[in-house]
Tab-separated table of C-alpha atoms and ligand atoms in Angstrom:
chain	number	residue	atom	x	y	z
Q	1	MET	CA	20.148	-5.782	8.683
Q	2	ASN	CA	17.183	-6.494	10.970
Q	3	MET	CA	14.118	-4.353	10.241
Q	4	ILE	CA	10.602	-3.963	11.390
Q	5	PHE	CA	7.860	-2.642	9.113
Q	6	LEU	CA	5.246	-0.811	11.179
Q	7	GLY	CA	1.912	0.522	10.097
Q	8	ALA	CA	-1.922	0.066	10.207
Q	9	PRO	CA	-3.443	-2.998	8.658
Q	10	GLY	CA	-3.599	-2.357	4.949
Q	11	ALA	CA	-0.840	0.283	4.980
Q	12	GLY	CA	1.246	-1.820	2.572
Q	13	LYS	CA	3.702	-3.501	4.972
Q	14	GLY	CA	3.423	-6.885	3.223
Q	15	THR	CA	3.684	-5.420	-0.271
Q	16	GLN	CA	6.692	-3.289	0.621
Q	17	ALA	CA	8.322	-6.194	2.499
Q	18	GLU	CA	8.100	-8.302	-0.683
Q	19	VAL	CA	9.883	-5.597	-2.663
Q	20	VAL	CA	12.601	-4.837	-0.122
Q	21	CYS	CA	13.346	-8.494	0.756
Q	22	LYS	CA	14.067	-9.187	-2.958
Q	23	GLU	CA	16.260	-6.108	-3.166
Q	24	LEU	CA	18.252	-6.966	-0.007
Q	25	ASN	CA	18.001	-10.773	-0.292
Q	26	ILE	CA	16.742	-11.266	3.189
Q	27	PRO	CA	13.426	-12.971	4.206
Q	28	ALA	CA	10.245	-11.123	4.933
Q	29	ILE	CA	8.683	-12.589	8.049
Q	30	SER	CA	4.989	-12.016	8.473
Q	31	THR	CA	3.416	-13.299	11.670
Q	32	GLY	CA	0.023	-12.908	10.072
Q	33	ASN	CA	0.992	-15.257	7.263
Q	34	MET	CA	2.577	-17.746	9.695
Q	35	LEU	CA	-0.602	-17.638	11.853
Q	36	ARG	CA	-2.876	-18.087	8.892
Q	37	GLU	CA	-0.828	-21.181	7.896
Q	38	ALA	CA	-1.023	-22.465	11.499
Q	39	VAL	CA	-4.759	-22.082	11.464
Q	40	LYS	CA	-4.964	-23.902	8.114
Q	41	ASN	CA	-2.811	-26.790	9.451
Q	42	GLY	CA	-4.686	-26.952	12.751
Q	43	THR	CA	-1.537	-26.702	14.922
Q	44	ASP	CA	-1.679	-25.712	18.581
Q	45	ALA	CA	-0.750	-22.223	17.795
Q	46	GLY	CA	-3.356	-22.056	14.981
Q	47	LEU	CA	-6.101	-23.375	17.333
Q	48	ALA	CA	-5.085	-20.788	19.922
Q	49	ALA	CA	-5.079	-17.942	17.395
Q	50	LYS	CA	-8.106	-18.434	15.251
Q	51	LYS	CA	-10.823	-16.762	17.334
Q	52	TYR	CA	-8.710	-13.665	17.866
Q	53	MET	CA	-7.879	-13.374	14.226
Q	54	ASP	CA	-11.435	-13.846	13.091
Q	55	ALA	CA	-12.534	-11.020	15.420
Q	56	GLY	CA	-9.760	-8.624	14.444
Q	57	ASP	CA	-8.145	-8.849	17.849
Q	58	LEU	CA	-4.493	-9.514	18.538
Q	59	VAL	CA	-3.436	-13.046	19.276
Q	60	PRO	CA	-2.006	-13.357	22.837
Q	61	ASP	CA	1.648	-12.233	23.050
Q	62	GLU	CA	2.949	-15.659	24.237
Q	63	VAL	CA	1.464	-17.462	21.178
Q	64	VAL	CA	2.857	-15.066	18.631
Q	65	ILE	CA	6.253	-14.679	20.456
Q	66	GLY	CA	6.711	-18.412	20.310
Q	67	VAL	CA	5.897	-18.545	16.568
Q	68	LEU	CA	8.310	-15.701	15.830
Q	69	LYS	CA	11.138	-17.025	17.972
Q	70	ASP	CA	11.253	-20.299	16.113
Q	71	ARG	CA	11.107	-18.503	12.682
Q	72	ILE	CA	14.046	-16.078	13.272
Q	73	ALA	CA	16.163	-18.993	14.574
Q	74	GLN	CA	16.129	-20.506	11.036
Q	75	ASP	CA	19.206	-20.340	8.834
Q	76	ASP	CA	17.804	-17.948	6.254
Q	77	ALA	CA	17.244	-15.265	8.910
Q	78	LYS	CA	20.925	-15.188	9.931
Q	79	ASN	CA	21.904	-12.314	7.674
Q	80	GLY	CA	18.878	-10.153	8.467
Q	81	PHE	CA	15.120	-10.039	8.048
Q	82	ILE	CA	12.119	-7.809	7.704
Q	83	LEU	CA	9.456	-8.228	10.330
Q	84	ASP	CA	6.003	-7.556	8.887
Q	85	GLY	CA	3.308	-7.364	11.597
Q	86	PHE	CA	5.653	-8.038	14.534
Q	87	PRO	CA	5.947	-6.550	17.181
Q	88	ARG	CA	2.375	-5.311	17.558
Q	89	THR	CA	2.611	-4.620	21.364
Q	90	VAL	CA	5.229	-3.089	23.652
Q	91	PRO	CA	5.589	-6.469	25.452
Q	92	GLN	CA	6.370	-8.092	21.987
Q	93	ALA	CA	9.062	-5.449	21.315
Q	94	GLU	CA	10.520	-6.126	24.775
Q	95	ALA	CA	10.435	-9.867	24.045
Q	96	LEU	CA	12.602	-9.238	21.011
Q	97	GLU	CA	15.131	-7.376	23.175
Q	98	LYS	CA	15.069	-10.165	25.677
Q	99	MET	CA	15.821	-12.686	22.841
Q	100	GLY	CA	18.937	-10.468	22.183
Q	101	VAL	CA	17.665	-9.508	18.648
Q	102	GLN	CA	19.204	-6.255	17.498
Q	103	ILE	CA	16.821	-4.065	15.438
Q	104	ASP	CA	18.571	-1.655	13.085
Q	105	LYS	CA	15.593	0.274	11.635
Q	106	VAL	CA	11.854	0.540	12.126
Q	107	VAL	CA	10.120	1.837	9.042
Q	108	GLU	CA	6.623	3.211	9.628
Q	109	ILE	CA	4.435	3.259	6.500
Q	110	ASP	CA	1.971	6.007	7.283
Q	111	VAL	CA	-1.510	5.842	5.838
Q	112	PRO	CA	-4.425	7.768	7.345
Q	113	ASP	CA	-7.409	5.659	8.576
Q	114	GLU	CA	-9.752	7.158	6.028
Q	115	ASN	CA	-7.766	5.558	3.205
Q	116	ILE	CA	-7.601	2.120	4.867
Q	117	THR	CA	-11.178	0.784	4.601
Q	118	ALA	CA	-11.303	1.529	0.834
Q	119	ARG	CA	-7.958	-0.237	0.320
Q	120	MET	CA	-8.879	-3.266	2.251
Q	121	SER	CA	-11.987	-4.048	0.121
Q	122	GLY	CA	-9.726	-4.623	-2.891
Q	123	ARG	CA	-7.049	-6.501	-1.107
Q	124	ARG	CA	-6.433	-10.166	-1.971
Q	125	VAL	CA	-3.892	-12.658	-0.630
Q	126	CYS	CA	-2.436	-15.940	-1.874
Q	127	GLU	CA	-3.627	-18.684	0.449
Q	128	LYS	CA	-0.546	-20.746	-0.366
Q	129	CYS	CA	2.485	-18.347	-0.153
Q	130	GLY	CA	0.894	-15.236	1.408
Q	131	ASN	CA	1.854	-12.794	-1.428
Q	132	SER	CA	-0.454	-9.778	-1.380
Q	133	TYR	CA	-2.376	-8.248	-4.214
Q	134	HIS	CA	-4.959	-5.554	-4.894
Q	135	ILE	CA	-7.657	-5.761	-7.517
Q	136	GLU	CA	-6.845	-2.276	-8.804
Q	137	HIS	CA	-3.362	-1.386	-7.661
Q	138	LYS	CA	-1.632	-4.763	-7.933
Q	139	PRO	CA	-3.723	-7.291	-9.839
Q	140	THR	CA	-2.567	-10.862	-10.519
Q	141	LYS	CA	-1.611	-11.591	-14.141
Q	142	VAL	CA	-4.268	-14.396	-14.255
Q	143	GLU	CA	-7.436	-13.643	-12.214
Q	144	GLY	CA	-7.515	-15.450	-8.889
Q	145	ILE	CA	-4.033	-17.099	-9.429
Q	146	CYS	CA	-0.853	-16.110	-7.588
Q	147	ASP	CA	1.942	-14.817	-10.004
Q	148	ALA	CA	4.557	-16.187	-7.643
Q	149	CYS	CA	3.407	-19.760	-6.835
Q	150	GLY	CA	0.210	-20.472	-8.705
Q	151	GLY	CA	-1.882	-20.710	-5.503
Q	152	ASN	CA	-5.389	-19.429	-5.088
Q	153	VAL	CA	-5.763	-15.724	-4.495
Q	154	VAL	CA	-8.619	-14.922	-2.151
Q	155	GLN	CA	-10.039	-12.192	0.094
Q	156	ARG	CA	-9.111	-12.618	3.783
Q	157	VAL	CA	-12.054	-13.209	6.102
Q	158	ASP	CA	-10.731	-10.462	8.428
Q	159	ASP	CA	-10.804	-7.875	5.589
Q	160	LYS	CA	-14.554	-7.422	5.872
Q	161	PRO	CA	-15.401	-3.733	6.723
Q	162	GLU	CA	-16.541	-4.377	10.299
Q	163	THR	CA	-13.449	-6.444	11.151
Q	164	VAL	CA	-11.174	-3.794	9.566
Q	165	ILE	CA	-12.709	-1.188	11.890
Q	166	ALA	CA	-11.922	-3.420	14.892
Q	167	ARG	CA	-8.350	-3.932	13.616
Q	168	LEU	CA	-7.793	-0.271	13.149
Q	169	LYS	CA	-8.909	0.397	16.734
Q	170	THR	CA	-6.620	-2.315	18.008
Q	171	TYR	CA	-3.747	-0.839	15.968
Q	172	HIS	CA	-4.200	2.650	17.575
Q	173	GLU	CA	-4.522	1.291	21.089
Q	174	LYS	CA	-1.930	-1.372	21.160
Q	175	THR	CA	0.516	-0.980	18.223
Q	176	ALA	CA	0.860	2.729	17.600
Q	177	PRO	CA	2.622	3.195	21.073
Q	178	LEU	CA	5.527	1.262	19.405
Q	179	LYS	CA	6.297	4.475	17.379
Q	180	ASP	CA	7.321	6.310	20.579
Q	181	PHE	CA	9.107	3.147	21.848
Q	182	TYR	CA	11.366	3.068	18.762
Q	183	GLN	CA	11.575	6.833	18.263
Q	184	SER	CA	13.136	7.137	21.749
Q	185	LYS	CA	15.807	4.632	20.663
Q	186	GLY	CA	16.493	6.639	17.483
Q	187	LYS	CA	15.371	3.740	15.171
Q	188	LEU	CA	12.096	5.087	13.719
Q	189	VAL	CA	11.769	6.395	10.190
Q	190	SER	CA	8.404	7.273	8.724
Q	191	VAL	CA	7.436	7.314	5.084
Q	192	PRO	CA	4.135	8.216	3.550
Q	193	GLY	CA	2.242	5.182	2.233
Q	194	THR	CA	-0.225	7.025	0.034
Q	195	ASN	CA	1.763	7.698	-3.087
Q	196	GLY	CA	1.418	4.454	-4.929
Q	197	ILE	CA	3.337	1.170	-4.608
Q	198	GLU	CA	6.458	2.185	-6.571
Q	199	GLU	CA	6.832	5.650	-5.017
Q	200	THR	CA	6.430	4.113	-1.576
Q	201	SER	CA	9.089	1.454	-2.339
Q	202	LYS	CA	11.539	4.155	-3.339
Q	203	ALA	CA	10.817	6.012	-0.072
Q	204	VAL	CA	11.155	2.906	1.993
Q	205	LEU	CA	14.459	1.864	0.365
Q	206	ALA	CA	15.795	5.472	0.813
Q	207	ALA	CA	14.802	5.372	4.444
Q	208	ILE	CA	16.506	2.000	4.972
Q	209	LYS	CA	19.744	3.104	3.192
Q	210	GLY	CA	19.812	6.643	4.618
Z	301	AMP	P1	-1.750	-9.414	9.443
Z	301	AMP	O1	-1.700	-10.378	8.348
Z	301	AMP	O2	-0.429	-8.916	9.870
Z	301	AMP	O3	-2.715	-8.367	9.227
Z	301	AMP	O4	-2.331	-10.258	10.720
Z	301	AMP	C1	-3.538	-10.875	10.728
Z	301	AMP	C2	-3.962	-11.160	12.121
Z	301	AMP	O5	-3.070	-12.045	12.770
Z	301	AMP	C3	-4.049	-9.927	13.056
Z	301	AMP	O6	-5.310	-9.258	12.949
Z	301	AMP	C4	-3.900	-10.662	14.481
Z	301	AMP	O7	-5.122	-11.288	14.830
Z	301	AMP	C5	-2.899	-11.724	14.075
Z	301	AMP	N1	-1.532	-11.221	14.325
Z	301	AMP	C6	-0.536	-11.198	13.391
Z	301	AMP	N2	0.637	-10.675	13.885
Z	301	AMP	C7	0.397	-10.552	15.260
Z	301	AMP	C8	1.171	-10.099	16.300
Z	301	AMP	N3	2.451	-9.683	16.175
Z	301	AMP	N4	0.533	-10.050	17.560
Z	301	AMP	C9	-0.734	-10.451	17.709
Z	301	AMP	N5	-1.526	-10.847	16.721
Z	301	AMP	C10	-1.010	-10.864	15.517
């Protein structure tokens, strides 16, 4: 099963993707994590992406599409995957179609803007494996250390309040139109993302299986 998790920054896509990928034994593919890794390693894609990421803007379609295309060609993605943070524009969604990628379900995790800024200030991410945490709702067992891989858990530079506002604006302008795009294809299911992590996971799994 090939799925897309759609939602504003901080809606919980990464957290829910971690839960669902374990349950279904398919990889969660986060273009944000891959781009952060590329920036860290100083690759061509990373060099092209950094200034956009720091400003809370979208990285140009051709850069992200290239990164994604290589990732979904890997063996572990043959039996399905969850895309977290891709597509973020209609041209990216069209690029998936051109690649011949069949999408089975698009799960929107719906969180109103007013909840997002508060959430983002507590969000932390493992700089090694990309797992996401929250200082209140999903703390690490040992402060600052990833439960999964032992990497350092840090605040993302683009989670500062002013960048979050820019990212939300970008989401509404460029990414939210994907709801209509997938609704018109009968693929969109929407679940509320405001009821806590476990409740949201139940709703997401029900939406996927339903
Ligand atoms: P995320 O971790 O999904 O919040 O992504 C972090 C940042 O990476 C975004 O604010 C964008 O700058 C960039 N990014 C991630 N995925 C995409 C995408 N599909 N298209 C364009 N930019 C992206």
